[in-house]
XYZ file of C-alpha atoms in Angstrom:
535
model
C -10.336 24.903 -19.601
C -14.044 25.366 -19.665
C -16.799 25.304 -22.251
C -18.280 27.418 -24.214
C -19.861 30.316 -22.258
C -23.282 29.017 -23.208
C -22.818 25.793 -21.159
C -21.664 27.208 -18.361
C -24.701 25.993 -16.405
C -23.844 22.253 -17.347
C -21.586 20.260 -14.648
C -18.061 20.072 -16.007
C -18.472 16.251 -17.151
C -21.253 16.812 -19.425
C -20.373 16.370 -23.223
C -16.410 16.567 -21.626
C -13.805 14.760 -23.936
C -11.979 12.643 -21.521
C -7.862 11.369 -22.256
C -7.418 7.510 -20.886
C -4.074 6.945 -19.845
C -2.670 3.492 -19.258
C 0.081 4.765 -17.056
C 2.754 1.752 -17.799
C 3.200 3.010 -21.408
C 2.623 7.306 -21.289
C 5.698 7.762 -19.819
C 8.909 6.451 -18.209
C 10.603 9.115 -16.030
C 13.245 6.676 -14.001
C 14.497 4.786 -16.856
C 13.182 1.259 -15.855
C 10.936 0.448 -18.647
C 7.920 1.048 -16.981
C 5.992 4.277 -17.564
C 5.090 6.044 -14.031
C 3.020 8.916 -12.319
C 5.841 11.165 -12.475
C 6.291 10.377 -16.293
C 2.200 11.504 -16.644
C 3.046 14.200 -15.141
C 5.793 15.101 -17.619
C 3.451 14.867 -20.719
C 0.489 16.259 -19.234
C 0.710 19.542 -21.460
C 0.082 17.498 -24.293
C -2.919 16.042 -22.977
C -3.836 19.957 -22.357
C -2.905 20.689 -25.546
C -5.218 18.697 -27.393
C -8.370 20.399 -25.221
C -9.199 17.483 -23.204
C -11.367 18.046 -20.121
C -10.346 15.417 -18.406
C -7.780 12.207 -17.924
C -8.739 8.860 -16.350
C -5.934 7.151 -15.375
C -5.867 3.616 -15.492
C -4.456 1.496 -12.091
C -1.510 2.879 -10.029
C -2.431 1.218 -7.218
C -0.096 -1.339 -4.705
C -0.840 -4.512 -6.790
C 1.240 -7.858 -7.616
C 0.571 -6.929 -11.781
C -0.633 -10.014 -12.414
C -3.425 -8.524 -14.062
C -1.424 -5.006 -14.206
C -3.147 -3.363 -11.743
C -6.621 -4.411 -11.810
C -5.692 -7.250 -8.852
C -5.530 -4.359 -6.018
C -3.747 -5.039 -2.618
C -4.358 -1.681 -1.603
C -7.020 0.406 -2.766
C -4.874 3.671 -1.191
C -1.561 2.776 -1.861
C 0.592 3.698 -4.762
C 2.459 0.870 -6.196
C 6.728 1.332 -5.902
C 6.437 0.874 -9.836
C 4.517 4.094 -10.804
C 5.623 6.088 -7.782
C 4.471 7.589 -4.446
C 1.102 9.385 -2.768
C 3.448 12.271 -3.393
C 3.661 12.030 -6.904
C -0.132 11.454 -7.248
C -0.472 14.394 -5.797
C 2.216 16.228 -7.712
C -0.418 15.059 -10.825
C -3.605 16.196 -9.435
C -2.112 19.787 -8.874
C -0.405 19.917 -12.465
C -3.220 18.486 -14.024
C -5.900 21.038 -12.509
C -2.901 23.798 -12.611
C -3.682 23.121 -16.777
C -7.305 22.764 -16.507
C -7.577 19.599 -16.248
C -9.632 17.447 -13.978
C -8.697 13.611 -12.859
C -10.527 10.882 -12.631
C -9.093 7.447 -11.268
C -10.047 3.649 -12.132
C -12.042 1.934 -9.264
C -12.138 -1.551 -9.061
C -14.566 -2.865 -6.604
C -15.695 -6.440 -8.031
C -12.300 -8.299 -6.933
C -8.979 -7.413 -5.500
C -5.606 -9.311 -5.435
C -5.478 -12.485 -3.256
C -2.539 -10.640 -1.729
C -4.570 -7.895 -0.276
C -4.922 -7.718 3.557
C -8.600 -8.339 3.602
C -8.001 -11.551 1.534
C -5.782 -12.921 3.693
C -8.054 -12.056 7.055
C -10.684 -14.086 5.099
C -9.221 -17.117 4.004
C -7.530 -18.076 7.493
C -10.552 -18.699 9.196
C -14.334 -19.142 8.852
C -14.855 -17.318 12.135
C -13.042 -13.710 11.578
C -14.079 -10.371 11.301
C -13.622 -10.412 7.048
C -14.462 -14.702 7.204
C -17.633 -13.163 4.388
C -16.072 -10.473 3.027
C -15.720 -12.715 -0.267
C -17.860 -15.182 -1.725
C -16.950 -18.147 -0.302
C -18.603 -21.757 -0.658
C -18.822 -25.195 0.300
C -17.577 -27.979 -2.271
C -20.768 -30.361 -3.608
C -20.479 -33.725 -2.264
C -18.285 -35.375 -4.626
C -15.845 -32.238 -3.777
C -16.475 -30.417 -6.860
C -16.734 -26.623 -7.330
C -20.115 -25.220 -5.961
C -21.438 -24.188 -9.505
C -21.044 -24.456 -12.956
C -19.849 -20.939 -13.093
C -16.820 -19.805 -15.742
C -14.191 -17.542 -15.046
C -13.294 -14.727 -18.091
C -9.717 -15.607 -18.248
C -10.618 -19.582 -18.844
C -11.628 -22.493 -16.432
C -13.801 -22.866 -13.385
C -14.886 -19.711 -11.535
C -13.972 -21.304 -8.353
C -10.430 -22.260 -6.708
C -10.067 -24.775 -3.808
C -8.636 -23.095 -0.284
C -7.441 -25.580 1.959
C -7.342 -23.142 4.599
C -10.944 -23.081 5.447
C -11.876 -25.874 3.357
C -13.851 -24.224 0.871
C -13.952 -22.756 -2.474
C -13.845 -19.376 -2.897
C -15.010 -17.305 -6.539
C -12.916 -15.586 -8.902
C -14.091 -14.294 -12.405
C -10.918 -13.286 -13.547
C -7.749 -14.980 -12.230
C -7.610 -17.311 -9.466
C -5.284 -14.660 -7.829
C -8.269 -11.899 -8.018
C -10.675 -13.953 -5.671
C -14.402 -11.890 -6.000
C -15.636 -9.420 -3.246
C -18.554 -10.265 -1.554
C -20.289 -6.637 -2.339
C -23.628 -7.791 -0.988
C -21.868 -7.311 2.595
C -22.245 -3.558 3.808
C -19.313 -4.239 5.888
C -17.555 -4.450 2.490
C -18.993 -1.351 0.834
C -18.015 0.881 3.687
C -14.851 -0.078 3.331
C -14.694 0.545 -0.656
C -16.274 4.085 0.477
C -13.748 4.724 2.604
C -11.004 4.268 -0.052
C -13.023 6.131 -2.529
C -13.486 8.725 -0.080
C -9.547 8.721 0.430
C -9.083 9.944 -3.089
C -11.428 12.233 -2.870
C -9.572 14.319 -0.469
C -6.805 13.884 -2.546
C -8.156 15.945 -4.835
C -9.560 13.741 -7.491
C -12.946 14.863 -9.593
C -14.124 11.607 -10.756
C -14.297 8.391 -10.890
C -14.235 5.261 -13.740
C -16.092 2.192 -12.150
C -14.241 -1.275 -14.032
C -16.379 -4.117 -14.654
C -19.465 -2.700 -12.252
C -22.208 -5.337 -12.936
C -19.132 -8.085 -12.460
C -19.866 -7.185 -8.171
C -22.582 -8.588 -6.974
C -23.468 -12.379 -7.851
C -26.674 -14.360 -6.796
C -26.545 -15.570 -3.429
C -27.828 -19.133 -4.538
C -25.369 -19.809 -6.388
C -27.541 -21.526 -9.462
C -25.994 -22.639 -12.101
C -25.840 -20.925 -15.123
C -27.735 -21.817 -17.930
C -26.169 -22.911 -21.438
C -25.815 -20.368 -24.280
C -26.816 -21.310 -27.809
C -24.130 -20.935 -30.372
C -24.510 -18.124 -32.662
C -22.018 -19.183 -34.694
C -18.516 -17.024 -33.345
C -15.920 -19.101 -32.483
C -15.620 -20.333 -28.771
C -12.359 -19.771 -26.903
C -13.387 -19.759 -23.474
C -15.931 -22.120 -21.342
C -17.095 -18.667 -20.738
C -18.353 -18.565 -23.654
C -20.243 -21.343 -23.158
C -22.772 -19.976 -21.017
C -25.341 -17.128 -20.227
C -24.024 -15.204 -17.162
C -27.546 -14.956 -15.313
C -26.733 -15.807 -12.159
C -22.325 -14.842 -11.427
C -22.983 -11.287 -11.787
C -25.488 -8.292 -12.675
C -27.254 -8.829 -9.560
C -30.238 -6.172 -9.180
C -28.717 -4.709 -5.878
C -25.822 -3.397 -7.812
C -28.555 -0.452 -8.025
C -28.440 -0.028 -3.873
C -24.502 0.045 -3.675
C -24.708 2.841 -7.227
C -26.630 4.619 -5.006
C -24.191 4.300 -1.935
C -21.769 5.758 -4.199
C -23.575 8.675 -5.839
C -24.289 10.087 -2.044
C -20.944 10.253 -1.287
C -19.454 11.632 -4.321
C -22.551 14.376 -4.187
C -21.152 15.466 -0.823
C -17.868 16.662 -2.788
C -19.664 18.561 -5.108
C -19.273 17.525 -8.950
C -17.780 14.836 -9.253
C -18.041 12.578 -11.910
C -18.868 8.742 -11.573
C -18.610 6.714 -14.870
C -19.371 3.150 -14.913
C -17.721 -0.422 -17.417
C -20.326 -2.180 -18.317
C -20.275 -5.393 -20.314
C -22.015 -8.579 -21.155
C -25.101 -9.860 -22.456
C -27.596 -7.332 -20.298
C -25.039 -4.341 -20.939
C -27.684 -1.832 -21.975
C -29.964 -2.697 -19.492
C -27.400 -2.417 -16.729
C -25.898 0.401 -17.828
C -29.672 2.573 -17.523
C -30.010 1.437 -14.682
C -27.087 2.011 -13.159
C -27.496 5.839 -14.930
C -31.090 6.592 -14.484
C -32.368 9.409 -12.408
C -30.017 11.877 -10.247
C -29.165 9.233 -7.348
C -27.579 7.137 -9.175
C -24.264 7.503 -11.515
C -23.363 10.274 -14.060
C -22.677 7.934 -16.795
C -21.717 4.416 -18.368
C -20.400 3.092 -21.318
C -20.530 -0.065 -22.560
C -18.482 -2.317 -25.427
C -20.883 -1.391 -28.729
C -17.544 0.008 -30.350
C -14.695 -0.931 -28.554
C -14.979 -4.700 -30.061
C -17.026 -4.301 -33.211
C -15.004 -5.388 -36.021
C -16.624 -3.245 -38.688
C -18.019 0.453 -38.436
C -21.359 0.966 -39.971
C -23.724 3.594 -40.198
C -26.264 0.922 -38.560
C -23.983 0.330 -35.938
C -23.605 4.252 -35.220
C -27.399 4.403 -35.618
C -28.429 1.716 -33.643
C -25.950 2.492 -30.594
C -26.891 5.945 -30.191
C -30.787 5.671 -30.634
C -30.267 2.894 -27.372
C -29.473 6.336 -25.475
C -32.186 8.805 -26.083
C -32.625 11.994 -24.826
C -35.350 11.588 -22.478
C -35.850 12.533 -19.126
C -34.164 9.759 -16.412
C -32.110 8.057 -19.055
C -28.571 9.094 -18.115
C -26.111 10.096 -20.006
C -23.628 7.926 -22.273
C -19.765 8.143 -22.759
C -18.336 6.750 -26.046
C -15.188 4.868 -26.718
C -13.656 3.721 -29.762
C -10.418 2.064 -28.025
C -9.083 1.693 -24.710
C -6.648 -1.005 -22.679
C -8.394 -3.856 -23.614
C -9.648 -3.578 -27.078
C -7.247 -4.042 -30.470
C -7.161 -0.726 -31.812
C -9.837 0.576 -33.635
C -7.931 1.165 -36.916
C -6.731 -2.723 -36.749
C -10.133 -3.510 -36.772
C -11.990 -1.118 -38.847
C -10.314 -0.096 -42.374
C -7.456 -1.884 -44.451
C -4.328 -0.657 -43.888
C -3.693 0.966 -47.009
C -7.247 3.527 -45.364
C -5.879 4.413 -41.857
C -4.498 7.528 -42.555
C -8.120 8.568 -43.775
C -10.178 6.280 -41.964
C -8.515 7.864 -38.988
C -9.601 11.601 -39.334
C -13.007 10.439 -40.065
C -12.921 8.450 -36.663
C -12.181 11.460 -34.893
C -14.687 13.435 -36.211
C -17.631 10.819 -35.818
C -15.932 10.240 -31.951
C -16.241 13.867 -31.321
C -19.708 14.566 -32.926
C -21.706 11.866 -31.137
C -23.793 12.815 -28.230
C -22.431 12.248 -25.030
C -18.961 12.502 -23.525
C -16.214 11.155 -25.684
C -13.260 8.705 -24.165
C -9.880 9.631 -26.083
C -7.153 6.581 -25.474
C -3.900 7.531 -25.401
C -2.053 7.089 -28.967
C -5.957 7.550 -30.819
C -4.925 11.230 -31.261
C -1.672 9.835 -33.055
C -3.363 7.283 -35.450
C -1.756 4.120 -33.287
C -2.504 0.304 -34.840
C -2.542 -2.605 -32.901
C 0.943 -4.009 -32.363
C 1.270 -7.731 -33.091
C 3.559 -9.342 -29.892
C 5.712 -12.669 -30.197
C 4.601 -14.707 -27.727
C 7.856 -14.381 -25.950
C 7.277 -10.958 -25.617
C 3.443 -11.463 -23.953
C 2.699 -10.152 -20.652
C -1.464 -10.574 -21.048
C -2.319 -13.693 -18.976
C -5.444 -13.982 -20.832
C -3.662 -14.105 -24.044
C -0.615 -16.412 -23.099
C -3.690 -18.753 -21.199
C -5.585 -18.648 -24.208
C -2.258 -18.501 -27.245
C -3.053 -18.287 -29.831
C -7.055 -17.631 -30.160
C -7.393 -14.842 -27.607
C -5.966 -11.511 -29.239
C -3.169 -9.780 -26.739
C -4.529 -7.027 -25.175
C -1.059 -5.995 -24.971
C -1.234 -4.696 -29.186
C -3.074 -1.945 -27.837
C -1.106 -1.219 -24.604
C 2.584 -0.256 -26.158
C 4.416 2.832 -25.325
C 3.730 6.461 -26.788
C 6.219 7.099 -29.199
C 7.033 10.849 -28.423
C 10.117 11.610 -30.627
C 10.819 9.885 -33.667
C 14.464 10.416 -33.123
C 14.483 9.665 -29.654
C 16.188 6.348 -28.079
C 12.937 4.222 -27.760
C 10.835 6.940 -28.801
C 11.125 9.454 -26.034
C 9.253 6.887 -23.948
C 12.034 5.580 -21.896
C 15.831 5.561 -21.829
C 15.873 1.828 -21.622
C 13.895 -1.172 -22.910
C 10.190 -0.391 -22.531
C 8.054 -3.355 -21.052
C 6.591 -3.713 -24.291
C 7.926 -2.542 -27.859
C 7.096 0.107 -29.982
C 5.176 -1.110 -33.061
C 6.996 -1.149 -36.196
C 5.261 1.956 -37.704
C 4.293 3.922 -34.561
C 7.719 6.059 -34.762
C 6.767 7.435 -37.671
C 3.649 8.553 -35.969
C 5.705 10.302 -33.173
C 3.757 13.290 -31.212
C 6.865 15.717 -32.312
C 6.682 14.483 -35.700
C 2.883 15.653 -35.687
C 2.880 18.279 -33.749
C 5.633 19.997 -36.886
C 2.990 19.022 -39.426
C -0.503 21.292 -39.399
C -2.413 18.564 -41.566
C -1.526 15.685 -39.274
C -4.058 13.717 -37.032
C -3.071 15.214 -34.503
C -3.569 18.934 -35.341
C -6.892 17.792 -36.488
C -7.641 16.409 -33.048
C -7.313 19.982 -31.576
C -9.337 21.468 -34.088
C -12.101 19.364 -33.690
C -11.900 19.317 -29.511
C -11.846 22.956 -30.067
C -14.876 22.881 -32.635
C -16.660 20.864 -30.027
C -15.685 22.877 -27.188
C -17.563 25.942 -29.014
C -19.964 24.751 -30.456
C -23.006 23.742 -28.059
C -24.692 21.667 -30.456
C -21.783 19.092 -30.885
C -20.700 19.969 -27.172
C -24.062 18.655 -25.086
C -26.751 19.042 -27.908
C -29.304 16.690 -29.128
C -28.720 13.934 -31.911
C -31.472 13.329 -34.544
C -30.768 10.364 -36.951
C -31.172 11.244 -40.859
C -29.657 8.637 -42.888
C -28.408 5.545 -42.316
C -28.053 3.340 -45.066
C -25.312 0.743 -46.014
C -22.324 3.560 -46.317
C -23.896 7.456 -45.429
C -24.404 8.953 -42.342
C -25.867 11.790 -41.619
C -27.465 12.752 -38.149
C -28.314 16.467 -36.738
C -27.526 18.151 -33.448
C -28.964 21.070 -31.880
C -28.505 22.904 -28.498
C -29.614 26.548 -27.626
C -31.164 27.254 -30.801
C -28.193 26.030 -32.989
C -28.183 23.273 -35.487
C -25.241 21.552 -36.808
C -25.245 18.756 -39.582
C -22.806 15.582 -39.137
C -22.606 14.040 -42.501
C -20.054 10.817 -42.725
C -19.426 8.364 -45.676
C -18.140 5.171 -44.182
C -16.791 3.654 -46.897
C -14.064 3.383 -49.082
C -15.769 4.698 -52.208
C -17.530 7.710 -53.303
C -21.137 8.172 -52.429
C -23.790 10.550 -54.111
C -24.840 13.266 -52.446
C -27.758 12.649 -50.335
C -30.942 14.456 -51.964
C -32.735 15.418 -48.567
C -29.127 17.052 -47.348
C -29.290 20.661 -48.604
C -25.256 21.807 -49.685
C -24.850 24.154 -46.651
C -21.511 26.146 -47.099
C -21.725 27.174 -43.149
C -18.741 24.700 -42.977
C -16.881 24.076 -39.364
C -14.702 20.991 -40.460
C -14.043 19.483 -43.955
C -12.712 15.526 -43.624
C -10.431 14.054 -46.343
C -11.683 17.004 -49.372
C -15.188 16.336 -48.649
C -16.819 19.796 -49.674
C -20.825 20.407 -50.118
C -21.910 18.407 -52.983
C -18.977 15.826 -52.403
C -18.462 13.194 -50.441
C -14.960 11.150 -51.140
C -14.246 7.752 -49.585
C -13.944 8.319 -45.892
C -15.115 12.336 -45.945
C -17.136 14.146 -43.322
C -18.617 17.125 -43.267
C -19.593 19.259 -39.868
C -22.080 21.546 -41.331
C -23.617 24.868 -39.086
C -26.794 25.174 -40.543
């Protein structure tokens, strides 16, 4: 699939709608619980179906799971679980068979403590990898080097007997932290990146960027004030100044963006969170050496959506020359759903189409997880039932990230869904069946249907598609904002809330309608309606 004619001259990534797929839970294809590559590529005609661009697939790679995939012990390897090399590549030529490219989760601050280059680096101070993570002396009295906090909970350092020193992790003690400051070590995440490359894969999602590079000193860092949320973590505790978003971050970006440019277009999107998130991610973005695009966590962990929210996110992105170009996600892998978060529950079913519609009309490319299409809520898991070692180290005041992470129910008649033909690794939520991608597909008015419409609208319309975004109200419950592209105009007009709202005076009552959300019409907007006026 391609855009519209009139964007022809755009790369392929620019204003693209892009499907995440966490591949334990699309889809099970050898009955073990555990959804696979073979199982994506089962289901990828529904991915086509919606007119997605893209998919980013979350890990696959060889990997103990104790962080599911994101604790790599080989960055080319395929782990038993979701498959082979073969199937990967079985994907890659379905997927662009249907028009669709692939990108592929990176993960280049930390790997598993189980990973070859690990294990070269911990037996001796004197080998070829003895720096190729951050390793350092104990203080005198034999505590940890720093005061430094790990994300998951506790000290950012773990004791090695081996060579006698402590070496930093700021997840699990099992994913000990790369030294990326050692070119030795970025060649060698080049190569692998390069290695899927000539596998065929068009892009590339880059998790928890700023998280590889730490200050060399190791100074402490300093304490945070309270602002008044509730403190789970000694992470919380602190401002991360000195453990990561190191400025030469920029140097290894631009490592990264040479290679990939030798390829042709391929698309580099970078994770970036914390306290400096904007800042990191322009840099990261700005110019044409350095990476396509980034997207931090504005939405993905707000637990209200306003129209100054909306208004102040996007106007941190404006459309000026070297400022790169955001991506936009209401939900992914490690955020509770965004209809859990966002509207009561007796609202979903209208909050949701107005979610789409405001994902789909903001400038910049827009990050579909899998289930958002389907109107999925967060799932609430027993603890006996928790496989999120942040959430079972942190029970019962860190949310799971496993609510967001259960299985796509595909048939609502189906043993366990259509998912798998045994137990799934997690369960189904208690209302997702009813939300089952056959059960939508039958039904023109559901979510779903309206997800194609509007990926179509935006597909067509090069305004919405790549266009520019000009604020025009944003007050306690109205949104309206304008976008325009090759001499077309088209108004976005949302009411956030759960009531009525007047007409805005200064929005003329256009009947050049493309989409009408929850019996919004010109003159009218209901609790929850949107309006995609061509003006």
């Amino acid at each position: 699939m391609t855009p519209d004619p009139r964007a022809t001259d755009l790369p392929w990534w620019k204003g693209a709608v892009i499907y995440q797929i966490y591949p334990r839970s699309f889809q099970d294809s050898n009955g073990d619980g555990i959804g696979d590559l073979a199982g994506i590529t089962q289901r990828l005609e529904h991915v086509a179906s919606l007119g997605a661009d893209a998919i980013w697939i979350s890990p696959f790679f060889t990997s103990p799971m104790r962080d599911f995939g994101y604790d790599i012990a080989d960055y080319c390897g395929v782990d038993p679980i979701f498959g082979t090399l073969a199937d990967f590549d079985a994907l890659v030529a379905r997927a662009h068979e249907l028009g669709l490219k692939v990108t592929i989760d990176q993960v280049y601050a930390h790997t598993s403590d189980l990973h070859d280059w690990f294990v070269d680096s911990r037996a001796s101070r004197s080998g070829d990898k003895a720096d190729w993570y951050v390793w350092a002396d104990p203080k005198a009295d034999g505590t940890p080097p720093n005061n430094w906090q790990s994300v998951f909970g506790g000290p950012a350092w773990t004791w090695d007997a081996r060579r006698g020193q402590y070496y930093m992790h700021q997840f699990l003690s099992s994913q000990p932290q790369l030294n990326v400051h050692n070119r030795a070590v970025q060649d060698a995440l080049l190569a692998a990146m390069r290695f899927w490359l000539d596998r065929g894969v068009d892009g590339f999602r880059l998790d928890a960027l700023n998280h590889s590079m730490h200050d060399p000193r190791l100074r402490d860092n300093p304490p945070a004030p309270h602002d008044g949320k509730p403190r789970t973590r000694p992470f919380d505790f602190q401002i991360r100044r000195y453990n990561q978003s190191h400025p030469d971050v920029v140097g290894f970006v631009e490592r990264i963006r040479t290679l990939c440019d030798d390829y042709g277009a391929v698309f580099t999107m970078a994770e970036v969170g914390g306290d400096l998130a904007e800042k990191e991610m322009k840099a990261y973005t700005a110019g044409d050496k350095r990476l396509n695009s980034a997207y931090g966590f504005n939405f993905l962990y707000a637990d209200r959506l306003t129209p100054a929210l909306v208004k102040d996110t996007i106007e941190r992105w404006p459309d000026e020359p070297g400022t790169g170009w955001p991506s936009w996600a209401f939900e992914n892998h490690d955020a509770p759903r965004a209809l859990s978060r966002w509207c009561a529950p007796e609202d979903r079913a209208a909050f949701a189409r107005l979610k789409m519609a405001l994902l789909i009309a903001l400038r910049g490319n827009a990050i579909l997880y899998q289930g958002e299409e389907l109107g999925l809520t967060q799932v609430d898991i027993p603890f006996e039932r928790l496989q999120d070692p942040e959430a079972i180290a942190n029970w019962p005041l860190t949310l799971s990230r496993d609510g967001a992470r259960t299985p796509i129910p595909w048939s609502a008649s189906a043993a366990q869904a259509g998912f798998s033909n045994s137990e799934p690794w997690l369960p189904h939520g208690d209302d997702h069946l009813a939300l089952a991608v056959d059960s939508q597909d039958a039904d023109p008015a559901s979510l779903m249907n309206l997800t194609r419409h509007l990926l179509a609208l935006r597909r067509a319309n090069p305004a919405l598609h790549h266009g520019a975004l000009d604020i025009l109200i944003a007050d306690d419950r109205t949104l309206a904002f304008r976008r325009t592209a090759d001499g077309q105009s088209t108004l976005c007009l949302f009411n956030l809330s759960n009531q009525p709202v007047p007409w805005p005076d200064q929005i003329a009552a256009s009947n050049h309608l493309l989409c009408t959300i929850n019996d919004a019409a010109p003159g009218i907007l209901p609790a929850y309606g949107a309006l995609l006026i061509e003006e």
